[in-house]
Coordinates of C-alpha atoms in Angstrom, one line a residue:
X6 CA -0.2 -0.4 0.5
X7 CA 1.8 3.6 -0.7
X8 CA 1.6 5.7 1.9
X9 CA 1.5 9.0 0.2
X10 CA 1.4 11.5 -3.2
X11 CA 5.3 12.0 -2.9
X12 CA 6.4 8.0 -2.5
X13 CA 3.4 7.5 -5.3
X14 CA 5.8 10.2 -7.4
X15 CA 8.8 8.3 -6.7
X16 CA 8.0 5.4 -8.5
X17 CA 7.7 4.1 -11.9
X18 CA 4.1 3.7 -13.6
X19 CA 4.8 -0.3 -13.2
X20 CA 5.7 -0.2 -10.2
X21 CA 2.5 1.7 -8.3
X22 CA 0.8 -0.9 -10.2
X23 CA 2.8 -4.2 -8.8
X24 CA 2.2 -2.4 -5.6
X25 CA -1.1 -1.7 -5.3
X26 CA -2.2 -5.3 -7.3
X27 CA 0.0 -6.9 -4.1
X28 CA -2.8 -6.1 -2.1
X29 CA -5.3 -8.0 -3.7
X30 CA -2.9 -11.0 -4.0
X31 CA -4.9 -14.5 -5.0
X32 CA -4.4 -17.6 -3.6
X33 CA -2.1 -18.5 -6.1
X34 CA 0.7 -15.8 -5.8
X35 CA 0.3 -16.3 -1.8
X36 CA 1.2 -20.0 -2.5
X37 CA 3.7 -19.1 -4.6
X38 CA 5.1 -16.5 -2.0
X39 CA 5.4 -19.3 0.8
X40 CA 6.3 -21.5 -0.8
X41 CA 9.4 -19.3 -2.5
X42 CA 10.1 -18.7 1.3
X43 CA 10.5 -21.9 2.5
X44 CA 13.4 -22.9 -0.6
X45 CA 16.7 -23.1 -0.8
X46 CA 18.7 -22.7 -2.0
X47 CA 17.6 -19.5 -4.6
X48 CA 17.7 -21.6 -7.7
X49 CA 14.7 -23.7 -6.1
X50 CA 12.5 -20.9 -5.7
X51 CA 8.5 -21.7 -5.9
X52 CA 8.9 -25.1 -5.4
X53 CA 6.4 -27.0 -2.9
X54 CA 8.1 -30.4 -2.9
X55 CA 11.0 -27.9 -0.3
X56 CA 8.6 -28.9 2.6
X57 CA 8.7 -32.7 2.0
X58 CA 12.2 -32.5 -0.1
X59 CA 13.9 -35.2 2.5
X60 CA 11.2 -38.3 1.8
X61 CA 11.3 -36.7 -2.3
X62 CA 14.6 -37.1 -2.1
X63 CA 14.9 -40.8 -0.8
X64 CA 11.5 -41.7 -2.3
X65 CA 13.4 -43.8 -5.3
X66 CA 15.3 -45.8 -2.9
X67 CA 12.9 -46.5 -0.7
X68 CA 10.5 -47.7 -3.5
X69 CA 13.7 -49.9 -5.1
X70 CA 14.0 -51.0 -1.3
X71 CA 10.5 -52.1 -1.4
X72 CA 10.4 -54.3 -5.2
X73 CA 13.8 -55.8 -5.1
X74 CA 14.0 -58.9 -6.5
X75 CA 16.7 -61.4 -6.2
X76 CA 16.5 -61.7 -9.7
X77 CA 18.8 -59.7 -11.9
X78 CA 16.8 -58.8 -14.8
X79 CA 13.5 -59.2 -12.7
X80 CA 15.3 -56.4 -10.2
X81 CA 16.4 -54.1 -13.1
X82 CA 13.4 -54.0 -15.1
X83 CA 11.6 -53.1 -11.7
X84 CA 13.7 -49.9 -11.4
X85 CA 13.7 -49.0 -14.9
X86 CA 11.3 -46.7 -14.7
X87 CA 12.4 -45.0 -11.7
X88 CA 15.9 -44.1 -12.5
X89 CA 14.3 -41.2 -15.0
X90 CA 13.2 -37.8 -13.3
X91 CA 9.3 -38.3 -13.4
X92 CA 6.2 -35.8 -12.2
X93 CA 6.0 -37.7 -8.7
X94 CA 2.9 -35.7 -8.1
X95 CA 0.2 -38.6 -6.7
X96 CA 3.5 -39.3 -3.6
X97 CA 4.3 -35.1 -3.8
X98 CA 0.6 -34.5 -2.9
X99 CA 0.2 -38.2 -0.1
X100 CA 3.3 -36.0 1.4
X101 CA 2.5 -32.4 1.6
X102 CA -1.3 -33.0 2.7
X103 CA 0.1 -35.4 5.2
X104 CA 2.3 -32.3 6.3
X105 CA -0.9 -29.9 6.1
X106 CA -3.6 -32.6 7.9
X107 CA -0.6 -32.7 11.3
X108 CA -1.6 -29.1 11.5
X109 CA -4.8 -30.1 13.1
X110 CA -4.2 -31.0 16.8
X111 CA -4.2 -34.2 18.4
X112 CA -7.3 -34.3 20.0
X113 CA -9.1 -33.4 17.6
X114 CA -7.6 -36.2 15.5
X115 CA -9.4 -39.0 16.6
X116 CA -11.0 -41.5 14.3
X117 CA -9.2 -44.6 14.4
X118 CA -11.1 -47.8 13.6
X119 CA -9.5 -50.9 14.7
X120 CA -11.2 -54.0 14.6
X121 CA -10.1 -56.1 17.9
X122 CA -11.7 -59.2 16.6
X123 CA -9.3 -59.1 13.0
X124 CA -6.1 -58.7 14.5
X125 CA -3.6 -60.7 15.8
X126 CA -2.3 -60.5 19.6
X127 CA 0.2 -57.6 19.2
X128 CA 1.6 -55.1 21.7
X129 CA 1.1 -52.0 19.1
X130 CA -2.8 -52.2 19.2
X131 CA -2.6 -52.1 23.7
X132 CA -1.2 -48.5 22.5
X133 CA -4.0 -45.7 23.6
X134 CA -5.2 -43.9 20.1
X135 CA -2.8 -41.1 19.7
X136 CA 0.4 -43.5 20.0
X137 CA -1.0 -45.2 17.3
X138 CA -0.5 -42.5 14.9
X139 CA 3.8 -42.6 15.0
X140 CA 3.8 -46.7 14.9
X141 CA 5.7 -47.7 12.1
X142 CA 5.3 -50.7 9.0
X143 CA 6.3 -53.9 10.3
X144 CA 8.8 -55.6 8.1
X145 CA 6.7 -59.3 7.6
X146 CA 3.3 -60.2 9.1
X147 CA 3.6 -63.9 8.4
X148 CA 6.8 -65.5 9.4
X149 CA 10.0 -64.5 6.9
X150 CA 10.7 -68.5 6.2
X151 CA 7.1 -68.6 4.9
X152 CA 7.6 -65.4 2.8
X153 CA 10.9 -66.4 1.2
X154 CA 10.2 -69.9 0.4
X155 CA 12.1 -73.3 0.2
X156 CA 15.8 -71.1 0.5
X157 CA 15.2 -69.2 3.3
X158 CA 18.6 -67.7 3.9
X159 CA 18.4 -66.2 0.0
X160 CA 15.1 -65.0 -0.6
X161 CA 14.1 -63.5 -3.8
X162 CA 12.2 -61.0 -2.4
X163 CA 11.8 -60.1 1.1
X164 CA 9.9 -57.9 3.9
X165 CA 11.6 -54.3 3.6
X166 CA 13.7 -52.1 6.9
X167 CA 10.9 -50.4 9.0
X168 CA 11.1 -46.1 8.2
X169 CA 13.6 -44.9 10.2
X170 CA 10.8 -42.0 13.0
X171 CA 13.1 -39.2 13.7
X172 CA 12.0 -37.4 10.8
X173 CA 8.4 -37.5 11.0
X174 CA 7.4 -36.2 14.0
X175 CA 8.9 -33.3 13.7
X176 CA 7.8 -33.0 9.8
X177 CA 4.9 -33.6 10.8
X178 CA 4.6 -36.8 8.2
X179 CA 3.2 -40.1 9.6
X180 CA 5.7 -43.0 8.9
X181 CA 2.2 -45.3 7.6
X182 CA 1.9 -42.0 5.6
X183 CA 5.3 -42.4 3.9
X184 CA 5.1 -45.4 3.2
X185 CA 1.4 -45.2 1.4
X186 CA 3.6 -42.0 -0.3
X187 CA 5.5 -45.0 -1.7
X188 CA 2.7 -47.3 -2.6
X189 CA 0.8 -45.3 -4.9
X190 CA 3.6 -44.2 -6.9
X191 CA 4.5 -48.1 -7.1
X192 CA 1.2 -49.0 -8.8
X193 CA 1.1 -45.9 -10.5
X194 CA 4.5 -47.3 -11.7
X195 CA 3.4 -50.6 -12.5
X196 CA 0.2 -49.2 -14.4
X197 CA 2.7 -47.2 -16.7
X198 CA 4.2 -50.1 -17.7
X199 CA 1.0 -52.1 -18.4
X200 CA 0.3 -48.8 -20.4
X201 CA 3.5 -48.8 -22.9
X202 CA 2.6 -52.1 -24.1
X203 CA -1.0 -51.7 -24.4
X204 CA -0.7 -48.6 -26.4
X205 CA 2.4 -49.9 -28.3
X206 CA 4.4 -46.9 -26.9
X207 CA 8.4 -46.2 -27.6
X208 CA 9.0 -44.1 -25.0
X209 CA 8.2 -43.2 -21.7
X210 CA 10.6 -39.8 -19.4
X211 CA 12.2 -38.9 -22.8
X212 CA 13.5 -43.0 -23.3
X213 CA 13.3 -45.8 -24.7
X214 CA 10.0 -47.1 -22.9
X215 CA 10.2 -50.5 -20.4
X216 CA 8.5 -52.5 -24.0
X217 CA 10.6 -51.8 -25.8
X218 CA 13.6 -51.9 -23.7
X219 CA 12.6 -55.1 -22.3
X220 CA 10.1 -56.7 -24.2
X221 CA 6.7 -56.7 -23.9
X222 CA 6.7 -59.7 -22.1
X223 CA 9.4 -58.4 -19.9
X224 CA 7.4 -55.3 -19.5
X225 CA 4.6 -57.1 -18.5
X226 CA 5.1 -58.9 -15.5
X227 CA 7.7 -56.3 -14.6
X228 CA 4.0 -54.6 -13.8
X229 CA 2.6 -57.9 -12.1
X230 CA 5.6 -58.2 -9.8
X231 CA 5.6 -54.1 -8.8
X232 CA 2.4 -54.6 -7.9
X233 CA 2.1 -57.5 -6.0
X234 CA 5.0 -55.9 -4.3
X235 CA 2.8 -52.7 -3.1
X236 CA -0.3 -55.4 -2.5
X237 CA 1.6 -56.5 1.0
X238 CA 3.4 -53.2 1.1
X239 CA -0.1 -51.8 2.0
X240 CA -1.7 -54.9 4.1
X241 CA 1.7 -53.9 6.5
X242 CA 0.0 -50.2 7.2
X243 CA -2.7 -52.6 9.2
X244 CA -5.3 -50.2 8.6
X245 CA -7.9 -52.3 6.2
X246 CA -10.2 -49.0 5.2
X247 CA -6.5 -48.1 3.9
X248 CA -5.9 -50.9 2.3
X249 CA -9.4 -51.5 0.9
X250 CA -8.6 -47.8 -0.8
X251 CA -5.5 -48.4 -2.4
X252 CA -6.4 -51.6 -3.6
X253 CA -9.8 -50.6 -4.9
X254 CA -8.1 -48.1 -7.0
X255 CA -6.1 -51.4 -8.1
X256 CA -9.2 -52.0 -9.4
X257 CA -10.4 -49.0 -11.0
X258 CA -7.6 -48.7 -12.8
X259 CA -8.8 -51.6 -15.1
X260 CA -12.2 -50.4 -15.3
X261 CA -11.1 -47.7 -16.7
X262 CA -9.0 -49.3 -19.3
X263 CA -12.3 -51.1 -20.4
X264 CA -14.2 -48.1 -20.7
X265 CA -11.8 -46.9 -22.9
X266 CA -11.1 -49.9 -24.8
X267 CA -15.0 -50.2 -25.4
X268 CA -16.3 -47.1 -25.2
X269 CA -20.3 -48.5 -24.1
X270 CA -21.8 -45.1 -24.8
X271 CA -21.0 -44.2 -28.8
X272 CA -21.2 -48.3 -29.3
X273 CA -24.3 -49.8 -27.8
X274 CA -23.2 -53.5 -29.2
X275 CA -22.0 -55.6 -26.5
X276 CA -20.7 -58.3 -28.5
X277 CA -18.3 -57.1 -30.3
X278 CA -15.6 -55.1 -29.6
X279 CA -12.4 -53.9 -31.5
X280 CA -14.7 -51.5 -34.3
X281 CA -16.8 -54.8 -34.0
X282 CA -14.2 -56.2 -35.9
X283 CA -13.9 -59.4 -32.7
X284 CA -16.9 -60.6 -31.5
X285 CA -16.8 -61.9 -27.8
X286 CA -17.5 -64.6 -26.2
X287 CA -21.4 -65.8 -25.3
X288 CA -21.3 -65.6 -21.9
X289 CA -21.0 -69.3 -19.9
X290 CA -24.1 -71.3 -19.1
X291 CA -23.4 -72.5 -15.5
X292 CA -23.5 -69.5 -13.6
X293 CA -24.9 -65.4 -14.7
X294 CA -22.4 -63.0 -14.8
X295 CA -24.1 -59.6 -13.8
X296 CA -22.8 -56.1 -13.7
X297 CA -23.7 -54.1 -10.6
X298 CA -26.0 -51.6 -10.0
X299 CA -24.8 -48.6 -11.1
X300 CA -23.8 -48.1 -14.5
X301 CA -23.0 -45.0 -16.7
X302 CA -25.8 -44.2 -19.2
X303 CA -25.2 -46.0 -22.6
X304 CA -28.1 -46.2 -24.5
X305 CA -28.9 -44.0 -27.6
X306 CA -32.5 -44.0 -26.9
X307 CA -34.4 -43.6 -23.5
X308 CA -37.5 -45.2 -23.1
X309 CA -37.8 -45.8 -27.0
X310 CA -37.4 -42.0 -27.3
X311 CA -34.6 -41.4 -29.8
X312 CA -31.7 -39.0 -28.0
X313 CA -31.2 -35.6 -29.4
X314 CA -27.4 -34.7 -30.7
X315 CA -26.7 -32.8 -27.3
X316 CA -28.0 -35.4 -25.2
X317 CA -25.7 -37.8 -26.9
X318 CA -23.3 -35.4 -26.6
X319 CA -23.6 -35.3 -22.8
X320 CA -23.6 -39.0 -22.3
X321 CA -20.7 -39.0 -24.0
X322 CA -19.6 -36.4 -21.2
X323 CA -20.4 -38.2 -18.6
X324 CA -19.2 -41.7 -20.0
X325 CA -15.5 -39.8 -20.9
X326 CA -15.5 -38.0 -17.2
X327 CA -16.6 -41.2 -15.5
X328 CA -13.5 -43.3 -17.1
X329 CA -11.2 -40.3 -16.1
X330 CA -11.8 -40.8 -12.9
X331 CA -11.3 -44.3 -12.7
X332 CA -7.6 -44.1 -15.0
X333 CA -7.0 -41.1 -13.3
X334 CA -8.6 -39.3 -10.4
X335 CA -8.8 -42.8 -8.8
X336 CA -6.3 -43.5 -7.8
X337 CA -4.8 -39.6 -6.4
X338 CA -8.4 -39.8 -4.5
X339 CA -8.2 -42.5 -3.1
X340 CA -4.7 -42.1 -2.0
X341 CA -5.2 -38.8 -0.3
X342 CA -8.7 -39.8 1.4
X343 CA -6.4 -42.8 2.5
X344 CA -3.4 -40.4 4.0
X345 CA -6.2 -38.4 6.1
X346 CA -7.5 -41.8 7.3
X347 CA -4.0 -42.4 9.1
X348 CA -3.9 -39.1 10.2
X349 CA -7.0 -39.8 12.6
X350 CA -9.3 -36.5 11.6
X351 CA -12.5 -36.9 11.3
X352 CA -15.0 -37.6 8.9
X353 CA -16.1 -34.0 7.0
X354 CA -12.2 -33.4 6.5
X355 CA -11.8 -36.9 5.2
X356 CA -14.5 -36.2 3.3
X357 CA -12.5 -32.7 1.9
X358 CA -9.3 -34.2 1.3
X359 CA -11.2 -36.9 -1.0
X360 CA -12.9 -34.2 -3.1
X361 CA -10.0 -32.8 -3.1
X362 CA -7.9 -35.6 -4.5
X363 CA -10.9 -36.7 -7.2
X364 CA -11.0 -32.9 -8.8
X365 CA -7.4 -32.5 -8.8
X366 CA -7.1 -35.9 -10.5
X367 CA -9.6 -35.2 -12.9
X368 CA -7.7 -31.2 -14.1
X369 CA -4.2 -33.8 -14.4
X370 CA -6.5 -36.0 -17.1
X371 CA -8.0 -32.6 -19.1
X372 CA -4.3 -30.9 -19.1
X373 CA -3.1 -34.1 -19.7
X374 CA -5.9 -34.6 -22.9
X375 CA -4.7 -30.4 -24.1
X376 CA -1.1 -31.7 -24.1
X377 CA -1.6 -34.1 -26.4
X378 CA -3.1 -32.2 -28.7
X379 CA -0.8 -28.9 -28.4
X380 CA 2.7 -30.0 -27.2
X381 CA 5.9 -31.9 -29.2
X382 CA 6.3 -35.4 -28.4
X383 CA 9.8 -34.7 -27.1
X384 CA 8.4 -31.8 -24.7
X385 CA 5.6 -34.5 -23.3
X386 CA 8.2 -37.8 -22.9
X387 CA 6.3 -39.1 -24.7
X388 CA 4.6 -39.5 -28.4
X389 CA 2.0 -36.7 -29.1
X390 CA -0.9 -36.8 -30.8
X391 CA -1.5 -40.9 -29.3
X392 CA -5.0 -40.6 -28.9
X393 CA -6.4 -39.5 -31.9
X394 CA -4.3 -42.3 -33.4
X395 CA -5.2 -44.5 -30.6
X396 CA -8.6 -44.2 -31.8
X397 CA -9.9 -42.3 -28.1
X398 CA -11.8 -39.6 -28.3
X399 CA -11.4 -36.6 -25.4
X400 CA -12.3 -34.0 -24.2
X401 CA -11.1 -32.0 -26.5
X402 CA -12.5 -34.0 -29.7
X403 CA -16.1 -34.1 -27.7
X404 CA -16.3 -30.3 -27.7
X405 CA -15.9 -29.9 -31.4
X406 CA -18.1 -32.7 -31.2
X407 CA -20.8 -30.8 -30.0
X408 CA -20.3 -28.4 -32.8
X409 CA -20.0 -30.3 -35.7
X410 CA -22.3 -33.6 -35.9
X411 CA -20.5 -34.9 -39.0
X412 CA -17.8 -36.4 -36.2
X413 CA -20.3 -38.7 -34.3
X414 CA -19.2 -41.9 -37.2
X415 CA -15.5 -41.2 -36.9
X416 CA -15.5 -41.3 -33.2
X417 CA -18.1 -44.4 -32.8
X418 CA -15.5 -46.3 -35.1
X419 CA -11.9 -44.9 -33.3
X420 CA -11.0 -43.0 -35.8
X421 CA -9.8 -46.0 -38.4
X422 CA -11.1 -45.1 -41.8
X423 CA -8.0 -42.9 -43.5
X424 CA -8.2 -39.4 -43.0
X425 CA -10.4 -39.9 -39.8
X426 CA -7.6 -38.6 -37.5
X427 CA -6.7 -35.3 -39.5
X428 CA -10.4 -34.4 -39.8
X429 CA -10.8 -34.9 -35.8
X430 CA -7.2 -32.9 -35.7
X431 CA -9.1 -29.9 -37.7
X432 CA -12.5 -30.4 -36.2
X433 CA -10.6 -29.6 -32.0
X434 CA -8.6 -26.4 -33.7
X435 CA -12.3 -25.2 -35.4
X436 CA -14.1 -24.9 -32.4
X437 CA -11.5 -24.0 -29.8
X438 CA -11.9 -27.6 -28.6
X439 CA -8.4 -27.8 -26.6
X440 CA -9.6 -23.9 -26.1
X441 CA -13.1 -25.4 -24.4
X442 CA -10.9 -28.2 -22.7
X443 CA -8.8 -25.5 -20.3
X444 CA -11.6 -23.9 -19.4
X445 CA -12.9 -27.3 -17.6
X446 CA -9.6 -27.8 -16.3
X447 CA -10.0 -24.3 -14.6
X448 CA -13.3 -25.5 -12.5
X449 CA -11.7 -28.9 -11.3
X450 CA -9.1 -27.0 -9.9
X451 CA -11.0 -24.0 -8.8
X452 CA -13.0 -26.9 -6.9
X453 CA -10.4 -28.5 -5.7
X454 CA -8.7 -25.9 -3.8
X455 CA -12.1 -25.0 -2.4
X456 CA -11.7 -28.5 -1.1
X457 CA -8.4 -27.8 0.7
X458 CA -9.5 -24.8 2.4
X459 CA -12.7 -25.9 3.5
X460 CA -10.9 -29.4 4.6
X461 CA -7.0 -27.5 5.9
X462 CA -6.1 -24.9 8.7
X463 CA -3.8 -22.3 6.9
X464 CA -0.2 -23.3 6.9
X465 CA 2.9 -23.7 4.3
X466 CA 1.3 -27.0 3.8
X467 CA -1.9 -26.2 2.4
X468 CA -0.2 -23.3 0.3
X469 CA 2.4 -25.3 -1.1
X470 CA -0.7 -27.7 -2.4
X471 CA -2.7 -24.6 -3.6
X472 CA 0.7 -23.7 -5.5
X473 CA 1.1 -27.3 -6.8
X474 CA -3.0 -27.3 -7.8
X475 CA -3.0 -24.2 -10.0
X476 CA 0.4 -25.6 -11.6
X477 CA -1.3 -28.5 -13.1
X478 CA -3.1 -26.0 -15.4
X479 CA 0.4 -24.7 -16.4
X480 CA 2.8 -27.8 -16.9
X481 CA 4.3 -28.8 -20.1
X482 CA 4.8 -31.8 -20.1

C-alpha cells in the first residue's frame, strides 16, 4: 500500500501497479510466495517440494528396497522407470497433504478404527490412540521363512526395513503416510509399464519405454510384480480401510482401461469389440455374470425415444469423465483419502481430502488430454497425438463434436478410416476444443482449491498444495 503522494511520485507506473496488485494477491500468488520463502537455495524458488524434500529425495531409493528382487533381470526392469526424472505428483500430494493434516490438533484426530476381532495379539494394538498414529510399518506380518520360500537364507523377495522415525514427528508426516506415498508411486509406475505395452509406446520419460527396452512380456511381468509388492506393502499398513481404498484403486485403473477399450456410450453393441471386427465369446451357461447396480448410461434411446445430439454428447461427456476418474483420479483421490484416514482426522475433513484428490485428478487428466494436441513428443516425454491414433475421443474432440455432428461416425469407429485422425484434429482446432477443455480444467482446479480451504487449516503445506494445484494448469509435460 502506498503511504503518500510523494512516495507515489517516486515510483514508476509499473512499480505502482505492482504494489497495488500486491494488496489483492490471489491464492495462487500467496501459495507461490509462501513456497518460495521456504526453499533454499534460490535456484529452487517456487518449488513446493521443499516442504517434503527429505521424503522426495529418498522416495525412489525406498521404493527400490520395497520391490527389490534377487533375480537380476527382474530387479533391473522393476527399477527402470524410477531412474528417470518423473513428475512424482502422486507421492508429493500424499506427503504435502500429510504435512497439512498434521496441523490439526491431536485431540481433533481421534478417528482411528481398529477391528480388534480381526487383529492378531500384538502389543502395538494395546497402545493409546494418539501413539498409534506414530507406529511404524512392520517389516513383515507372516513368518519370514514362509515369505521367503524353500531357501530362506537367500530369498528372491523379502520384507523392507522399517521406516526411520526421527524426522516424522518434526515434519508432521507419519511413518505410514510416507509408506503410503511410496506405494502410490509403485502402483502408478506399474500402470505405466502396462500402458506402454497396451498402447505400443516407444518412449517414456524421455527414453525407450519398458516394452522397447525389455520386451512386452518382461514389461507386463514387471508391472505385475510391482503390483504384487505394492499389495504386500499395503497390508503392512495394518489399516483395513486404507487397504480397501488403495487396493480398490488398482481395480479402478483396470475398469477405466476397459471403458476406454470399449466405449459403450458411443457403441451400444455389447457383442463385439475392436471396432466391431471381433465378437465377444458367449456368456457361460453354468452361472450368470451380472453387472453391479451402478452403470454409466450407455443407450442412445431413453424409454424408446431417440436422444438429441446434445443429449448424446452430454452422455459421452459423462462417460468420459467417469472413465477419467477411474483411470487417473481414483488413485489420487483414494490415496488422499487414505492419508487423511491414517492421520486420524474426522469424517468431514476426510471427505474434503477425497474430493480434493478427485477434482485435482480430473483436472490433471484434462490438461494431459490438451497437451496431446499442443505439445511435441520431445517436450511431452512420450508420443504426442497418441490419443487420436489410438482411437480415443478425449474432451477436446467431444467439445468439437458438440459443434460438428459429423464427427459422430468418426468417433464411433475410433478414427479407424484413412483421414479420420486428420479430420478430427482439424475440427478440434476449428471449434477451439483445446480452449474449452482448458476452461473445464480450470473449473475442476477451482473446486480442488476450495476443498483445500474447506478442510485444512492455513499452513505452509496447504499453501504449497494450492501452488501445486494451480501449477497443474500450466504444466508442459
